[in-house]
Coordinates of C-alpha atoms in Angstrom, one line a residue:
Chain A
X1 CA 17.2 -168.8 99.2
X2 CA 17.9 -165.6 97.4
X3 CA 16.0 -162.5 98.4
X4 CA 14.6 -160.0 95.9
X5 CA 17.1 -158.9 93.5
X6 CA 16.8 -155.5 91.7
X7 CA 19.2 -154.4 89.1
X8 CA 20.8 -152.0 88.5
X9 CA 21.6 -150.7 91.8
X10 CA 22.4 -147.2 90.6
X11 CA 21.4 -145.8 87.0
X12 CA 22.2 -142.6 85.4
X13 CA 20.1 -141.3 82.5
X14 CA 19.9 -138.1 80.7
X15 CA 16.7 -136.2 80.4
X16 CA 14.7 -137.6 77.7
X17 CA 16.2 -141.0 77.8
X18 CA 14.3 -144.4 78.8
X19 CA 15.0 -146.1 82.2
X20 CA 14.4 -149.6 82.7
X21 CA 14.4 -151.0 86.2
X22 CA 14.4 -154.6 87.0
X23 CA 13.1 -156.8 90.0
X24 CA 13.4 -160.7 90.5
X25 CA 11.0 -161.8 93.3
X26 CA 11.9 -164.1 95.8
X27 CA 11.7 -168.0 94.9
X28 CA 8.1 -168.9 95.3
X29 CA 6.7 -165.3 95.4
X30 CA 4.3 -164.4 92.5
X31 CA 3.6 -160.9 93.6
X32 CA 5.0 -157.8 93.1
X33 CA 5.1 -154.4 94.2
X34 CA 6.7 -151.2 93.0
X35 CA 7.6 -148.4 95.4
X36 CA 9.2 -144.8 94.9
X37 CA 11.0 -143.3 97.8
X38 CA 12.5 -139.6 97.9
X39 CA 15.3 -138.8 100.2
X40 CA 14.3 -138.5 103.5
X41 CA 10.7 -139.5 103.1
X42 CA 8.5 -142.7 103.1
X43 CA 7.6 -145.3 100.5
X44 CA 4.9 -144.3 97.9
X45 CA 3.0 -147.0 96.3
X46 CA 3.1 -147.1 92.6
X47 CA 1.8 -150.5 91.1
X48 CA 1.0 -154.2 92.3
X49 CA 1.5 -157.0 89.9
X50 CA 1.0 -160.7 89.7
X51 CA 2.4 -162.8 87.1
X52 CA 0.9 -161.2 83.6
X53 CA -1.5 -159.1 85.4
X54 CA -1.6 -155.6 86.7
X55 CA -3.7 -155.9 89.9
X56 CA -3.6 -152.0 90.9
X57 CA -1.5 -149.3 89.3
X58 CA -3.2 -146.5 91.2
X59 CA 0.0 -145.2 92.3
X60 CA 1.6 -144.7 88.7
X61 CA 1.8 -141.4 86.7
X62 CA -0.5 -141.7 83.9
X63 CA 2.0 -140.9 81.5
X64 CA 5.6 -142.1 81.0
X65 CA 5.6 -144.9 83.4
X66 CA 4.4 -148.4 82.8
X67 CA 5.3 -151.9 84.4
X68 CA 5.2 -155.5 83.5
X69 CA 5.4 -158.9 85.1
X70 CA 5.7 -161.4 82.5
X71 CA 5.3 -165.3 82.7
X72 CA 8.9 -165.8 82.5
X73 CA 11.4 -163.3 83.5
X74 CA 12.0 -160.4 86.1
X75 CA 9.4 -157.6 86.6
X76 CA 10.1 -154.3 84.7
X77 CA 9.3 -150.8 85.7
X78 CA 9.6 -148.7 82.5
X79 CA 9.9 -144.9 82.6
X80 CA 10.1 -143.1 79.2
X81 CA 11.5 -139.8 78.6
X82 CA 12.9 -139.4 82.1
X83 CA 12.6 -135.9 83.7
X84 CA 14.8 -134.5 86.6
X85 CA 11.8 -135.1 89.0
X86 CA 11.9 -139.2 88.3
X87 CA 15.2 -139.0 90.3
X88 CA 14.6 -141.2 93.4
X89 CA 15.2 -144.7 94.5
X90 CA 12.8 -147.3 93.2
X91 CA 12.0 -150.3 95.3
X92 CA 10.4 -153.6 94.6
X93 CA 8.9 -155.8 97.1
X94 CA 7.4 -159.5 96.7
X95 CA 5.2 -161.5 98.5
X96 CA 4.0 -165.0 98.2
X97 CA 0.5 -166.1 96.6
X98 CA -0.9 -166.6 100.2
X99 CA 1.2 -164.1 102.1
X100 CA 0.3 -163.9 105.7
X101 CA -0.7 -160.6 106.7
X102 CA 0.6 -159.3 103.5
X103 CA 4.3 -159.4 104.7
X104 CA 6.2 -157.7 101.9
X105 CA 10.3 -158.4 101.0
X106 CA 12.0 -155.6 99.9
X107 CA 15.0 -155.6 97.0
X108 CA 18.0 -153.1 97.8
X109 CA 16.6 -150.6 95.3
X110 CA 17.7 -148.7 92.1
X111 CA 18.8 -145.3 92.5
X112 CA 17.6 -143.4 89.5
X113 CA 19.8 -140.3 88.7
X114 CA 18.5 -138.1 85.8
X115 CA 20.8 -135.2 84.7
Chain B
X1 CA -3.0 -136.3 105.3
X2 CA -1.2 -139.6 106.5
X3 CA -3.4 -142.5 107.2
X4 CA -0.5 -143.6 109.5
X5 CA 1.2 -140.9 111.4
X6 CA 4.5 -141.6 113.0
X7 CA 6.0 -139.6 115.6
X8 CA 8.7 -138.3 116.2
X9 CA 10.0 -137.8 112.7
X10 CA 13.6 -137.6 113.7
X11 CA 15.2 -138.7 116.9
X12 CA 18.8 -138.4 117.9
X13 CA 20.3 -140.0 121.2
X14 CA 23.0 -141.5 123.0
X15 CA 24.1 -145.1 123.1
X16 CA 22.4 -146.8 126.2
X17 CA 19.2 -144.7 126.3
X18 CA 15.8 -146.1 125.8
X19 CA 13.2 -144.5 123.4
X20 CA 9.7 -145.2 121.8
X21 CA 8.1 -144.4 118.6
X22 CA 4.8 -144.4 117.6
X23 CA 2.6 -145.1 114.8
X24 CA -1.0 -143.6 115.3
X25 CA -4.0 -143.6 113.0
X26 CA -7.8 -143.0 113.4
X27 CA -8.4 -146.1 111.4
X28 CA -8.6 -149.8 112.5
X29 CA -6.0 -152.1 110.8
X30 CA -5.9 -155.8 110.5
X31 CA -2.7 -155.9 110.8
X32 CA 0.5 -154.1 111.4
X33 CA 4.1 -154.1 110.2
X34 CA 7.4 -152.6 111.5
X35 CA 10.3 -152.3 109.0
X36 CA 13.8 -150.8 109.4
X37 CA 15.5 -149.2 106.5
X38 CA 19.5 -148.5 106.5
X39 CA 20.8 -145.7 104.1
X40 CA 21.4 -147.2 100.7
X41 CA 19.3 -150.5 101.2
X42 CA 15.8 -151.5 101.1
X43 CA 13.4 -152.0 104.3
X44 CA 13.8 -155.3 106.0
X45 CA 10.7 -156.7 107.9
X46 CA 11.2 -156.5 111.7
X47 CA 7.7 -157.7 113.0
X48 CA 3.9 -158.1 112.4
X49 CA 1.6 -157.5 114.6
X50 CA -2.2 -158.6 114.4
X51 CA -4.0 -158.9 117.7
X52 CA -5.1 -156.0 119.6
X53 CA -3.3 -155.6 122.8
X54 CA -0.3 -158.0 121.4
X55 CA 3.2 -157.4 122.3
X56 CA 6.2 -158.9 120.6
X57 CA 9.8 -159.0 121.7
X58 CA 13.0 -159.0 119.4
X59 CA 16.1 -158.9 121.6
X60 CA 16.1 -155.4 122.9
X61 CA 13.0 -154.2 120.6
X62 CA 9.4 -154.5 122.1
X63 CA 6.6 -153.8 119.9
X64 CA 2.9 -153.3 120.8
X65 CA -0.4 -153.2 119.0
X66 CA -3.0 -150.9 120.7
X67 CA -6.0 -152.8 121.9
X68 CA -8.2 -151.1 119.3
X69 CA -5.6 -151.8 116.6
X70 CA -5.4 -148.1 115.6
X71 CA -2.0 -147.7 116.9
X72 CA 1.5 -149.3 117.5
X73 CA 4.5 -148.5 119.3
X74 CA 8.2 -149.7 119.1
X75 CA 10.5 -149.4 122.3
X76 CA 14.2 -149.9 122.2
X77 CA 16.0 -150.6 125.4
X78 CA 19.8 -149.5 125.8
X79 CA 20.0 -148.3 122.0
X80 CA 23.2 -149.3 120.1
X81 CA 24.4 -147.5 117.2
X82 CA 23.7 -150.5 115.1
X83 CA 20.0 -149.3 115.9
X84 CA 20.5 -146.3 113.4
X85 CA 18.2 -146.1 110.7
X86 CA 14.5 -145.1 109.0
X87 CA 12.0 -146.9 111.3
X88 CA 8.8 -147.5 109.1
X89 CA 5.4 -148.7 110.0
X90 CA 3.1 -150.0 107.6
X91 CA -0.5 -151.4 107.9
X92 CA -3.4 -153.6 106.4
X93 CA -6.9 -152.6 106.4
X94 CA -9.9 -155.4 106.2
X95 CA -10.3 -156.1 102.8
X96 CA -7.7 -154.4 101.3
X97 CA -4.2 -155.8 100.1
X98 CA -2.5 -152.7 99.8
X99 CA 0.0 -151.6 102.7
X100 CA -0.5 -148.2 104.0
X101 CA 2.8 -146.8 104.9
X102 CA 3.8 -144.1 107.3
X103 CA 6.4 -141.6 106.7
X104 CA 8.8 -143.1 109.0
X105 CA 10.8 -141.9 112.2
X106 CA 14.5 -141.4 111.5
X107 CA 16.7 -142.6 114.3
X108 CA 20.5 -142.0 114.9
X109 CA 21.9 -143.6 118.1
X110 CA 25.3 -141.6 118.9
X111 CA 28.2 -143.7 120.2

């Protein structure tokens, strides 16, 4: 049973470009969460999605950031017009529909570097 | 202000020593989880505790949930270099699906 997959693992973008981060949840999981982590810091919640629905995007910046989880295919976190401050590790986690105690299973992350 | 405070923030000890790290809050949690994260990787779930006073053991790791479900501790016996990593606690409050995260304890075990 494959774990949570994220790609790319590393992404370099110039200021002003777009970054697209992909996440495929574990088989049977329909809930996806995106987190951001700066070096030497904990995880910061960004958004919680179920298939075709954004449940909670309270942690997402209001501009330039968007997320989707379509009926088919991976979840996408999209950052438009990236700035240096967007450089961070972005983690995706998934959980099953009736996840016991909300346990989340994480992917290996995408490390975004904005030059 | 973090809802979940982890201490210490950083700990460096010699192989073979014992250690305890803490996760404290003034709020009640319905469940609490501990994760370990190695450099360049995502967090890996170690354990979930749900009952006040619960103790769970995972080899040399012992996890405890406080009686009032406001705090938790992780004790490692005879630490090994392979225990090195960032230890994160995260909890669920009643009626809330969102995980509340601590800032982590960075642990280094020197050979």
